Tab-separated table of C-alpha atoms and ligand atoms in Angstrom:
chain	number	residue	atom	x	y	z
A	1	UNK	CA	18.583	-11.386	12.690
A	2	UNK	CA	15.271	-12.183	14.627
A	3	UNK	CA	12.258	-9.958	14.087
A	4	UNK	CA	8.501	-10.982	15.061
A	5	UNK	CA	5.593	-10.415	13.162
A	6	UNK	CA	1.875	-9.402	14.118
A	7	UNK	CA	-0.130	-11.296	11.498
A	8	UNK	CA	-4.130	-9.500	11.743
A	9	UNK	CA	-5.513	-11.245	8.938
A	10	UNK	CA	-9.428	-9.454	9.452
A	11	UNK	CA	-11.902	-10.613	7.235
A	12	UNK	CA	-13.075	-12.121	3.741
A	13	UNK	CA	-10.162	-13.361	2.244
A	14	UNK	CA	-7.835	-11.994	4.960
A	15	UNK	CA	-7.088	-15.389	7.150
A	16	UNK	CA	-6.775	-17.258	3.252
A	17	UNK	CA	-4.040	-14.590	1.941
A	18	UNK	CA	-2.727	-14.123	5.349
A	19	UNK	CA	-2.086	-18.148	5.290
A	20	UNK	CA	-0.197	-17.962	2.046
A	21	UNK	CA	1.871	-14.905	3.727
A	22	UNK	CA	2.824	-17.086	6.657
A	23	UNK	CA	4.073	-20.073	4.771
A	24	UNK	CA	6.308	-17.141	2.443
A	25	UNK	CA	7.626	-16.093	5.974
A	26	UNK	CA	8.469	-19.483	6.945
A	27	UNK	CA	10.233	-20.310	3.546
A	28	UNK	CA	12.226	-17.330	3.525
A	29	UNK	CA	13.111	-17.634	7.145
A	30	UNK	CA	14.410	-21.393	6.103
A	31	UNK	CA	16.547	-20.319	3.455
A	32	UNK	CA	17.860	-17.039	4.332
A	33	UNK	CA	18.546	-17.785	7.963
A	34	UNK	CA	16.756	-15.200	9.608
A	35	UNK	CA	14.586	-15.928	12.680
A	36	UNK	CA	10.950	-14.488	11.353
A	37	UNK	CA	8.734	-15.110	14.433
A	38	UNK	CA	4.663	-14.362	13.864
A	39	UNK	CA	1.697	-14.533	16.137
A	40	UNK	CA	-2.038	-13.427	15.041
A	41	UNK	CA	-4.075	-10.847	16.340
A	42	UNK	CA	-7.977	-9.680	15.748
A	43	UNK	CA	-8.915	-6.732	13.885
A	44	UNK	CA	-11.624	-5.635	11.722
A	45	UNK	CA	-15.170	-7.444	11.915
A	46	UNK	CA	-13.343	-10.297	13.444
A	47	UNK	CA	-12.027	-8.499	16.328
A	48	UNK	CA	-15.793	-6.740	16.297
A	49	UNK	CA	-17.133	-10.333	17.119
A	50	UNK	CA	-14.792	-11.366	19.175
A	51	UNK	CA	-14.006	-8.448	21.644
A	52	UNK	CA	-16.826	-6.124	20.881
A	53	UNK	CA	-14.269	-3.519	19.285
A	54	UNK	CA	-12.267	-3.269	15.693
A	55	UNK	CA	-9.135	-2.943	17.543
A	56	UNK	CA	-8.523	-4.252	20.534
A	57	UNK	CA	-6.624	-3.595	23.353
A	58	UNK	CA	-4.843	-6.935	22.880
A	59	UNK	CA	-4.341	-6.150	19.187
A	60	UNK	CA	-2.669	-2.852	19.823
A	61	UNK	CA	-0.425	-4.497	22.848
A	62	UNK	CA	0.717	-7.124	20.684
A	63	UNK	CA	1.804	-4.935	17.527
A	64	UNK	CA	3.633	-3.084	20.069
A	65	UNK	CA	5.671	-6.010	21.021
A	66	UNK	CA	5.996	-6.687	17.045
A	67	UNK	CA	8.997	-5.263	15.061
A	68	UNK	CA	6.407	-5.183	12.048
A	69	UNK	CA	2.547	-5.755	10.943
A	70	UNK	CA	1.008	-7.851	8.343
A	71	UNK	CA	-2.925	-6.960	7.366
A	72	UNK	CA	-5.412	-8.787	5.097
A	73	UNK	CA	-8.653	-6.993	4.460
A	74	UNK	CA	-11.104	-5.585	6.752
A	75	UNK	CA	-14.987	-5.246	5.998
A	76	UNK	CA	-18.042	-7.574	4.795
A	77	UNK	CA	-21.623	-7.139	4.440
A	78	UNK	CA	-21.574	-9.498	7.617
A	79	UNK	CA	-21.213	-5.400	9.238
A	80	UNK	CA	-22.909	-3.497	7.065
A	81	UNK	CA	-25.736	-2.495	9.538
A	82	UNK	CA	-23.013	-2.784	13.097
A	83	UNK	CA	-22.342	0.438	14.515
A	84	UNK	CA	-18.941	-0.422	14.930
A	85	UNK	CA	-17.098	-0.397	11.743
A	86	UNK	CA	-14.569	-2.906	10.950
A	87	UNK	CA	-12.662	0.109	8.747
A	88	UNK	CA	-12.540	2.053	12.037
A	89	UNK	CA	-9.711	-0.314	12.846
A	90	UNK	CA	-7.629	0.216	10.046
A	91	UNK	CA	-8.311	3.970	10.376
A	92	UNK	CA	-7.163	3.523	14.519
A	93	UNK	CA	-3.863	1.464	13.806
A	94	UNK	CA	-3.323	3.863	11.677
A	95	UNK	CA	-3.405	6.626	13.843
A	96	UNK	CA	-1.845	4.779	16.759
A	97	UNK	CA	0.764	4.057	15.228
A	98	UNK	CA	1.476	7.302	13.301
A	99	UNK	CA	1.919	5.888	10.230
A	100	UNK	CA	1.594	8.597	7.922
A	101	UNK	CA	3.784	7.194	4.826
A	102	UNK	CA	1.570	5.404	2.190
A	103	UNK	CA	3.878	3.546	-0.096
A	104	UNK	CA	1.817	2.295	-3.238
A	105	UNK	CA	4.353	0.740	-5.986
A	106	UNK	CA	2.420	0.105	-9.052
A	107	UNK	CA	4.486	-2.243	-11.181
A	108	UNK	CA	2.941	-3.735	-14.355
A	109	UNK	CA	4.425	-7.720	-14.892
A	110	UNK	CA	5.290	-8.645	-18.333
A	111	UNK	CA	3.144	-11.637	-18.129
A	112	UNK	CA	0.189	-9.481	-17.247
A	113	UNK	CA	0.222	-6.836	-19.845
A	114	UNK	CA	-2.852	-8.392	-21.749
A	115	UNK	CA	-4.588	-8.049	-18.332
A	116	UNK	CA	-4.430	-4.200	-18.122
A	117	UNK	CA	-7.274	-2.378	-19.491
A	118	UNK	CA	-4.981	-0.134	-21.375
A	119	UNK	CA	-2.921	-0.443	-24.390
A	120	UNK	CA	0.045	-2.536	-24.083
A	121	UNK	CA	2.063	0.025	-25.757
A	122	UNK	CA	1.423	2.661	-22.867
A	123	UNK	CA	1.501	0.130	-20.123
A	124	UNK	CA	4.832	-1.498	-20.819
A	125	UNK	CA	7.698	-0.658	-18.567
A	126	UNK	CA	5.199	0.822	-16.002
A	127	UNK	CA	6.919	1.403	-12.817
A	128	UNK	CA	5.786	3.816	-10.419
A	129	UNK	CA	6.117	4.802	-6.433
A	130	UNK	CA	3.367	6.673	-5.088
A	131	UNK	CA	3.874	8.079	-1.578
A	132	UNK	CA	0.736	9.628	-0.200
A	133	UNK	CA	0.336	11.590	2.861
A	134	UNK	CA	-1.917	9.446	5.043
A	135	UNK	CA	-2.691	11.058	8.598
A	136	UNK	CA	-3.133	14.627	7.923
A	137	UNK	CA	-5.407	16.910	5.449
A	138	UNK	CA	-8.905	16.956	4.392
A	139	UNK	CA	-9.906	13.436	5.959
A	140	UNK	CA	-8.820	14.551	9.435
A	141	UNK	CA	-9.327	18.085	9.491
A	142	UNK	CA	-12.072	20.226	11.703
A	143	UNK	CA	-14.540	21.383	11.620
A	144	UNK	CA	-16.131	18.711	9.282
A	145	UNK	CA	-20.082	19.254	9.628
A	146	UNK	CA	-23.417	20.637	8.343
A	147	UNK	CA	-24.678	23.684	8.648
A	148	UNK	CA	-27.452	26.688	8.785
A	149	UNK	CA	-29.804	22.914	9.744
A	150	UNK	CA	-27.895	21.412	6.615
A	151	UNK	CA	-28.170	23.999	4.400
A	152	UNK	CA	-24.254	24.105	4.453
A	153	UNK	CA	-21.485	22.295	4.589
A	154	UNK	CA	-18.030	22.523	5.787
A	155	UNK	CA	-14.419	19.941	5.184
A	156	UNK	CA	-11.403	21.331	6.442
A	157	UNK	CA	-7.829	20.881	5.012
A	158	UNK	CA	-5.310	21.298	7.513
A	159	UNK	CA	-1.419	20.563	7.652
A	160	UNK	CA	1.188	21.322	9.711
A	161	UNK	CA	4.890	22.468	8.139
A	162	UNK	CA	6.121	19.121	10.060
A	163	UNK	CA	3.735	17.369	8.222
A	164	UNK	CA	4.285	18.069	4.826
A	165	UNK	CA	8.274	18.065	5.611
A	166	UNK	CA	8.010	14.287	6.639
A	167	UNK	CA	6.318	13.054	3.510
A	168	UNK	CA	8.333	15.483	1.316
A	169	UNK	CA	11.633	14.110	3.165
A	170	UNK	CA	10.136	10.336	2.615
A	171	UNK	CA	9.763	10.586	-0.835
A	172	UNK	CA	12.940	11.939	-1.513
A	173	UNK	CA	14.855	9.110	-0.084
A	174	UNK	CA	12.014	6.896	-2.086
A	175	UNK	CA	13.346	8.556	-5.115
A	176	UNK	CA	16.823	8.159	-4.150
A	177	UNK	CA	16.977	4.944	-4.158
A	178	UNK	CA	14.854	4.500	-7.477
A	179	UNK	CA	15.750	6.503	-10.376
A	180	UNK	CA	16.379	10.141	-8.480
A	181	UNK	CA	13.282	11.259	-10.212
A	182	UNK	CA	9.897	13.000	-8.362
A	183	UNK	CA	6.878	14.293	-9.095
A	184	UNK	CA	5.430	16.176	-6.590
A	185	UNK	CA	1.867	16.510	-7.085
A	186	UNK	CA	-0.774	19.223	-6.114
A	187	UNK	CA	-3.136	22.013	-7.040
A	188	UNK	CA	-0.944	25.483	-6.664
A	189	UNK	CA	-2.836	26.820	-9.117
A	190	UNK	CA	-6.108	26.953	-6.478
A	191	UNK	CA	-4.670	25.844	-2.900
A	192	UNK	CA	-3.038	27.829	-0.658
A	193	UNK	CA	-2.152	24.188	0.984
A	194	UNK	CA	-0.739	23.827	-2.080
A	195	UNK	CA	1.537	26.158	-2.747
A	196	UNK	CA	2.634	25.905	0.851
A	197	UNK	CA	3.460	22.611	-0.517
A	198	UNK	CA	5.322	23.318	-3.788
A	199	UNK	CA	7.388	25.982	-1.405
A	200	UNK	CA	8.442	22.752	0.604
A	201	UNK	CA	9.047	20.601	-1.627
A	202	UNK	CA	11.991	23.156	-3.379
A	203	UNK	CA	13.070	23.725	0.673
A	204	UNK	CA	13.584	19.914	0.879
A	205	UNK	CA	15.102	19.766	-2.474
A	206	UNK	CA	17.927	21.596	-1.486
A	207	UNK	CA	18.918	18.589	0.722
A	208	UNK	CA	18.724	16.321	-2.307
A	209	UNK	CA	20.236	17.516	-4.779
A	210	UNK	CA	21.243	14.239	-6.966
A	211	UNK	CA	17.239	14.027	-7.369
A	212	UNK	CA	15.507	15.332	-10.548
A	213	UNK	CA	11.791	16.994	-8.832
A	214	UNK	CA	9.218	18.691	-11.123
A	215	UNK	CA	5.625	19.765	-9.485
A	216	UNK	CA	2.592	18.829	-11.565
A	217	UNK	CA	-1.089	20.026	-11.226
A	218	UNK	CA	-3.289	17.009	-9.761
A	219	UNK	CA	-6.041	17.240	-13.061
A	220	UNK	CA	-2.662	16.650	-15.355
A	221	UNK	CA	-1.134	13.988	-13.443
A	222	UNK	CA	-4.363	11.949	-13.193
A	223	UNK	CA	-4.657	12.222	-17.228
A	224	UNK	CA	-0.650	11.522	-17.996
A	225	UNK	CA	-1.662	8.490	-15.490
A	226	UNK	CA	-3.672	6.853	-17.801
A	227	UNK	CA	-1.606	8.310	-21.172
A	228	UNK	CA	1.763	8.278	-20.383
A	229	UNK	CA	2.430	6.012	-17.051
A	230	UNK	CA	6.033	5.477	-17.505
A	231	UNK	CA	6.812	9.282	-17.774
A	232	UNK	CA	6.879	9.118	-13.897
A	233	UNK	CA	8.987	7.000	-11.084
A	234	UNK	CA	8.244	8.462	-7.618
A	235	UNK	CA	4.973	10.593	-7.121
A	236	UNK	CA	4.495	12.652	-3.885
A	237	UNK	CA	1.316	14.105	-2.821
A	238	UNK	CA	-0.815	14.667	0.013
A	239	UNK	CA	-3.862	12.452	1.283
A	240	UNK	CA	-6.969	13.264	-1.266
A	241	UNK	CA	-5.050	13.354	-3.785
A	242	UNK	CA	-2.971	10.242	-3.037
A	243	UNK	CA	-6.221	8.204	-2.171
A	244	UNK	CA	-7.709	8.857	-5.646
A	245	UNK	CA	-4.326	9.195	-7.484
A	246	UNK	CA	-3.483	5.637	-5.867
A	247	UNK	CA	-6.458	3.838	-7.248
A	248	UNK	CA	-6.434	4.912	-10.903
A	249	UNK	CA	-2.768	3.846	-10.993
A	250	UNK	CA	-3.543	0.428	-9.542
A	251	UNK	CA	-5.857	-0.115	-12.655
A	252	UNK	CA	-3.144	-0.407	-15.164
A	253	UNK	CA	-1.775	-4.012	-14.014
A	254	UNK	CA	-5.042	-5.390	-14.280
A	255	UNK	CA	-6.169	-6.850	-11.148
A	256	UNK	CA	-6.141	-5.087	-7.590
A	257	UNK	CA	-5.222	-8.772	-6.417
A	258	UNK	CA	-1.458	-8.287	-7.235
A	259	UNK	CA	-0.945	-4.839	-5.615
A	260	UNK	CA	1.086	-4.431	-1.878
A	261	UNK	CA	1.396	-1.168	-0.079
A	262	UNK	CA	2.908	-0.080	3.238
A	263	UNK	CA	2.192	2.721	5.730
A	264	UNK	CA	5.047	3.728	7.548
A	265	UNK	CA	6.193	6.183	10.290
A	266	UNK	CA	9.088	8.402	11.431
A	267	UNK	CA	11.207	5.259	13.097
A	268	UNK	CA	10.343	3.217	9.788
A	269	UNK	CA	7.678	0.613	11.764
A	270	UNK	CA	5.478	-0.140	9.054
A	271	UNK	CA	2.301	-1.865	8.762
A	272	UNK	CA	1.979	-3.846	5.131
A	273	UNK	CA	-0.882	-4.922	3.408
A	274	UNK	CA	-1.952	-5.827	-0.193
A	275	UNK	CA	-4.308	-2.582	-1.504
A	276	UNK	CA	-7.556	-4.686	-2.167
A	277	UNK	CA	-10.379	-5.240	0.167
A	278	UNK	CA	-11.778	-8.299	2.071
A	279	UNK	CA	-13.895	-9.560	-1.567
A	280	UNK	CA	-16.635	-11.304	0.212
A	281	UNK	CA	-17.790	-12.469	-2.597
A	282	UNK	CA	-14.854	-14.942	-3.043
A	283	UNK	CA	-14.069	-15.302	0.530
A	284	UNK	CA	-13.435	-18.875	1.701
A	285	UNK	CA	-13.325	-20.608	-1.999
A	286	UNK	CA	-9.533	-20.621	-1.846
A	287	UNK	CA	-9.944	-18.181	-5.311
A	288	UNK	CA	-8.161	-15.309	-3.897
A	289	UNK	CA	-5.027	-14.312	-5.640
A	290	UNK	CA	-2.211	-14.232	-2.847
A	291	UNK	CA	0.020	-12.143	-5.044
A	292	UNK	CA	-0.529	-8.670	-3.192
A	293	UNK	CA	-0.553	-10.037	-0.060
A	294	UNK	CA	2.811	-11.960	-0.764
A	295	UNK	CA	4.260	-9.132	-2.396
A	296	UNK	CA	3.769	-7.234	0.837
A	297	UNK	CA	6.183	-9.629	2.901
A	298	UNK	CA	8.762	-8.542	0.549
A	299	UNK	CA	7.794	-4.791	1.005
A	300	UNK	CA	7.933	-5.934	4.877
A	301	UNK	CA	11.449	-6.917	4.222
A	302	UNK	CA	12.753	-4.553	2.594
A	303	UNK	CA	11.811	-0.875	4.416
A	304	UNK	CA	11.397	-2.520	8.115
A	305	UNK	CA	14.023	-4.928	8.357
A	306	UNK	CA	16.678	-3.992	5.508
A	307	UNK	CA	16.463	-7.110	4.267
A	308	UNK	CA	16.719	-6.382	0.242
A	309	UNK	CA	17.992	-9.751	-1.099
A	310	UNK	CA	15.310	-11.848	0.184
A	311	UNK	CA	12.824	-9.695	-0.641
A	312	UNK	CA	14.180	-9.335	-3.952
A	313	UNK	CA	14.056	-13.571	-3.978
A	314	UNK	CA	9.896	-13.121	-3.622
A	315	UNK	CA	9.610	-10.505	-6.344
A	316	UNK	CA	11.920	-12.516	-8.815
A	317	UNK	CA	9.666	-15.337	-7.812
A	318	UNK	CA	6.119	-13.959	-8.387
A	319	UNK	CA	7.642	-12.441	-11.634
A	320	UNK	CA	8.744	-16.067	-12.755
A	321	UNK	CA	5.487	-17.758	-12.026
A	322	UNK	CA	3.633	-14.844	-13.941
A	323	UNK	CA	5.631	-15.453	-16.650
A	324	UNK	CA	5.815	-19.123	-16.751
A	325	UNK	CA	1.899	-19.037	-17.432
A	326	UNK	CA	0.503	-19.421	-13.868
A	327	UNK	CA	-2.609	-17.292	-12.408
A	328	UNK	CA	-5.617	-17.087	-9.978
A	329	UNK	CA	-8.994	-16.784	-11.502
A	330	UNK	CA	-9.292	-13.046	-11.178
A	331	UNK	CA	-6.184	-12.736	-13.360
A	332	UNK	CA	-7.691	-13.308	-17.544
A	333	UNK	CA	-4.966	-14.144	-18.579
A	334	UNK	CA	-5.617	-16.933	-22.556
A	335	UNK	CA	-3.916	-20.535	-22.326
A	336	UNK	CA	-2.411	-19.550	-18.393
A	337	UNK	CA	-3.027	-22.542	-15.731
A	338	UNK	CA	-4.978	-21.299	-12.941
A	339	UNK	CA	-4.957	-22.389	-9.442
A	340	UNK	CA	-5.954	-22.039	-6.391
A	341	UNK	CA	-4.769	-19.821	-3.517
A	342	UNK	CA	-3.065	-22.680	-1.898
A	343	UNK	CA	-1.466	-23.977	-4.928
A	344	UNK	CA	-0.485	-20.197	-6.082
A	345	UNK	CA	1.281	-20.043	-2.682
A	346	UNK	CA	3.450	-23.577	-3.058
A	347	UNK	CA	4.363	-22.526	-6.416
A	348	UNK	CA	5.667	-19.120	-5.635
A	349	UNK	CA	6.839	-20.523	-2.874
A	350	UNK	CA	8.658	-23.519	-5.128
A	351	UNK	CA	10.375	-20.919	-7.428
A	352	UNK	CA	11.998	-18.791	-4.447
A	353	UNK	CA	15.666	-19.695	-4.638
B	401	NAD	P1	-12.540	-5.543	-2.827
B	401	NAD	O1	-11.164	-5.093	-3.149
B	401	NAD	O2	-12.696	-6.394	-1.633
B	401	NAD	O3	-13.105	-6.363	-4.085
B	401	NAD	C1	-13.318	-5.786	-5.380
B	401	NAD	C2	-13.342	-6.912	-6.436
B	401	NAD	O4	-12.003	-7.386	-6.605
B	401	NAD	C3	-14.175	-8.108	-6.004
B	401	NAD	O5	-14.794	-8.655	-7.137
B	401	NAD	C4	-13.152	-9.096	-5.458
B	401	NAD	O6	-13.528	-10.441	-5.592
B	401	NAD	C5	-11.930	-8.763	-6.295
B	401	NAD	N1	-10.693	-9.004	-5.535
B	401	NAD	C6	-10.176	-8.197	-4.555
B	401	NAD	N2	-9.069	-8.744	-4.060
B	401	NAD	C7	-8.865	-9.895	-4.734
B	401	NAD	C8	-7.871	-10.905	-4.679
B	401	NAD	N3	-6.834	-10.856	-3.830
B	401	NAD	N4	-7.997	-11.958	-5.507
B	401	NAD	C9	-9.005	-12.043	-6.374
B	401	NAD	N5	-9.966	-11.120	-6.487
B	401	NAD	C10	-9.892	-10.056	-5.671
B	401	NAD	O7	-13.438	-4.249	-2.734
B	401	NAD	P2	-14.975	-4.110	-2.290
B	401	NAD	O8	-15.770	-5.271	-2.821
B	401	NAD	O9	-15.361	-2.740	-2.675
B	401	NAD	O10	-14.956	-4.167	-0.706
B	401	NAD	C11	-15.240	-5.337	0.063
B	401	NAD	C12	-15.018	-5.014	1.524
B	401	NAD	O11	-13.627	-4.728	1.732
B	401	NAD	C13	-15.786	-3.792	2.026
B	401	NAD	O12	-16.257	-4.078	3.317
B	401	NAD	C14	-14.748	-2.686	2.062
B	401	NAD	O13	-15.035	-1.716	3.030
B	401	NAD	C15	-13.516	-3.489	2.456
B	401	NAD	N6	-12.228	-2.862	2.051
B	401	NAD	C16	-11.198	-3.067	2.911
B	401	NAD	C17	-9.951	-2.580	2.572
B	401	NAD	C18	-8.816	-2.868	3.524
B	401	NAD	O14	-8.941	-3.709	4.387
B	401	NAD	N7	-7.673	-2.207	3.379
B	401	NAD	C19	-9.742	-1.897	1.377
B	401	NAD	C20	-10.818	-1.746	0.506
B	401	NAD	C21	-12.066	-2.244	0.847
C-alpha cells in the first residue's frame, strides 16, 4: 500500500509533536511494509507569516494531492492583535474539505488514572466515542448579528435533513464497530432542531438494527459525563453540543496532551489532529507530550487507510510506556520517569513491535 501524507504542523508545539509524528510514520512504514510518504505544508500563524494567509493556496493544493492530513496546533499570542487569524485556517480546511465528522475518543489509560481529576472509581474503564457534527448548526448559521443599534441579538441554528442523516449514519457505523451501543444526544425537550433530530436518529435506526440507541437530554448527559462515564460508548450530537460535550469528556484522563481526534467527510478523507492547542507557553522546550499527536497517526491509520493492526501496534505501545512508568511533565504522575518530547517519541517508538 502507498499513501502520502500532508504534515501542517502550525504553531507552538506543532513542528515539535509533528516531528515525533513523522518519525512514528517512518517506524511503522519500516515494519509494516507500507509505503507512508509525507511532505509539510504551512498553516496557521506560520502560513500567516509566510504567505500572508492561514491557508494557502499551496497548502490546500498539496492536501489535495494527499490521501490524508496530519495537524499540530494553530494560534499564539505571536497573532493576537493580526487581523488574520491563524484559527481561520483550521475553520477553512475544514470547510474545504467538508469534513463534517468530529471523532473525539476519550479513553482513560490505566497508568493515568491518578491523573484524572475524578475519582478513580468512576473513571476506570472509561471508554467513550464522541462524534460531533462539525460544519453545520449554530456556528455557521445566518443571520448571526446585532440588532435595533445592538440592542438585540440574533444566532441562527440551521440544518439540513442531509446533514443530520450523515452524522446520524456515521455514528452508527462508529457504534457498530464498538460495542453496538449510542447515545444520541440533544435538547427535544426545547428544540425543534432537536426533535427533528431524535425523529432521524429512529429513521436511521431502522438501518441498524444490531445497535442498542437511546436519546438523552444534553443537561443529563453533561452531568452522567462527569458521574457515570462508562455508562456510555458512542455519543452522537450536533456541533454546540459536541464542542462543549467534547471538552468536559477530555477532562477525565487528565491531561489534554494525550487526546487525538479526526474530522472526516463523506469519502472518509480525514484530517487528524491531537485536541489540544499550540501551548505557547511550552513551545520549543521539547516539554510537549507527543501522546495525542501520536495517537492521531494511529486514528490516521485506521479510518483513512484501513490499516487496523498497525494502528493497533501504536496504541498497545503508548499503553505500555504509560504503564511501564514513563511521562511528559504535564502528566503528574508520583515515582514515573519523565522525559522529554524527543525521548517520549524513541521510547514509544522502541516498544512498537
Ligand atoms: P492549549 O491546549 O494550547 O494549552 C492549555 C494548557 O495545556 C497549557 O498549559 C499547555 O501548556 C498545556 N498543553 C496543551 N497541550 C499540551 C501537550 N501536548 N503537552 C503538554 N502540555 C500541553 O490551549 P490554550 O492555551 O487555550 O491555547 C493556546 C493557543 O492554541 C491559542 O492560540 C488557541 O487559539 C490555540 N488553539 C488551537 C487549537 C487547534 O489548533 N486545534 C485548539 C485549541 C486552542
Amino acid at each position: 500500500m502507498k499513501k502520502h501524507i500532508a504534515l501542517l504542523p502550525g504553531d507552538g508545539i506543532g513542528p515539535e509533536i509533528m516531528a515525533a509524528a513523522k518519525k512514528v510514520i517512518t517506524a511503522i512504514s519500516e515494519r509494516e511494509q507500507i509505503q507512508l510518504t509525507t511532505s509539510e505544508h504551512d498553516i496557521g500563524g506560520s502560513a500567516i507569516d509566510n504567505h500572508g494567509a492561514p491557508l494557502p493556496e499551496s497548502t490546500i493544493n498539496a492536501c489535495e494531492q494527499s490521501d490524508a492530513i496530519l495537524l499540530g496546533a494553530v494560534g499564539g499570542p505571536k497573532w493576537a492583535d493580526s487581523t488574520l487569524r491563524p484559527e481561520q485556517g483550521l475553520l477553512q480546511i475544514r470547510k474545504h474539505f467538508n469534513l463534517y465528522a468530529n471523532l473525539r475518543p476519550v479513553a482513560i489509560f490505566d497508568a493515568l488514572l491518578h491523573a484524572s481529576p475524578l475519582k478513580e472509581s468512576i473513571v476506570t474503564n472509561s471508554d467513550l466515542m464522541i462524534v460531533r457534527e462539525l460544519t453545520g448548526g449554530l456556528y455557521f448559521g445566518q443571520p448571526s448579528e446585532r440588532r435595533d443599534g445592538g440592542n438585540s441579538v440574533v444566532d441562527s441554528l440551521t440544518y439540513t435533513r442531509q446533514e443530520m442523516v450523515r452524522i446520524i449514519d456515521t455514528a452508527f457505523k462508529t457504534a457498530l464497530a464498538r460495542s453496538k451501543k449510542l447515545t444520541s444526544v440533544d435538547k427535544a425537550n426545547v428544540l425543534e432542531s432537536s426533535r427533528m433530530w431524535r425523529e432521524i436518529v429512529e429513521e436511521v435506526s431502522q438501518n441498524y438494527p444490531e445497535v442498542d440507541v437511546h436519546h438523552e437530554l444534553v443537561d443529563a448527559a453533561a452531568m452522567k459525563l462527569i458521574t457515570n462515564p462508562t455508562s456510555f460508548d458512542v455519543i452522537v450530537t450536533e456541533n454546540l453540543f459536541g464542542d462543549i460535550l467534547s471538552d468536559e469528556a477530555s477532562v477525565i484522563t487528565g491531561s489534554l496532551g494525550v487526546l487525538p481526534s479526526a474530522s472526516l467527510n463523506e469519502n472518509d478523507f480525514g484530517l487528524y489532529e491531537p485536541i489540544h492547542g499550540s501551548a505557547p507557553d511550552i513551545a520549543g522546550t521539547n516539554k510537549a507530550n507527543p501522546i495525542g499527536m501520536i495517537l492521531s497517526v494511529a486514528m490516521m491509520l485506521k479510518y483513512s487507510f484501513g490499516l487496523h493492526e498497525p494502528a493497533k501496534n501504536i496504541e498497545d505501545a503508548v499503553d505500555r510506556v504509560l504503564n511501564d512508568g514513563y511521562v511528559t511533565t504535564d502528566l503528574k504522575i508520583e515515582d514515573a520517569t519523565v522525559l522529554s518530547t524527543t525521548e517520549m517519541t524513541e521510547k514509544i517508538i522502541s516498544y512498537l513491535k
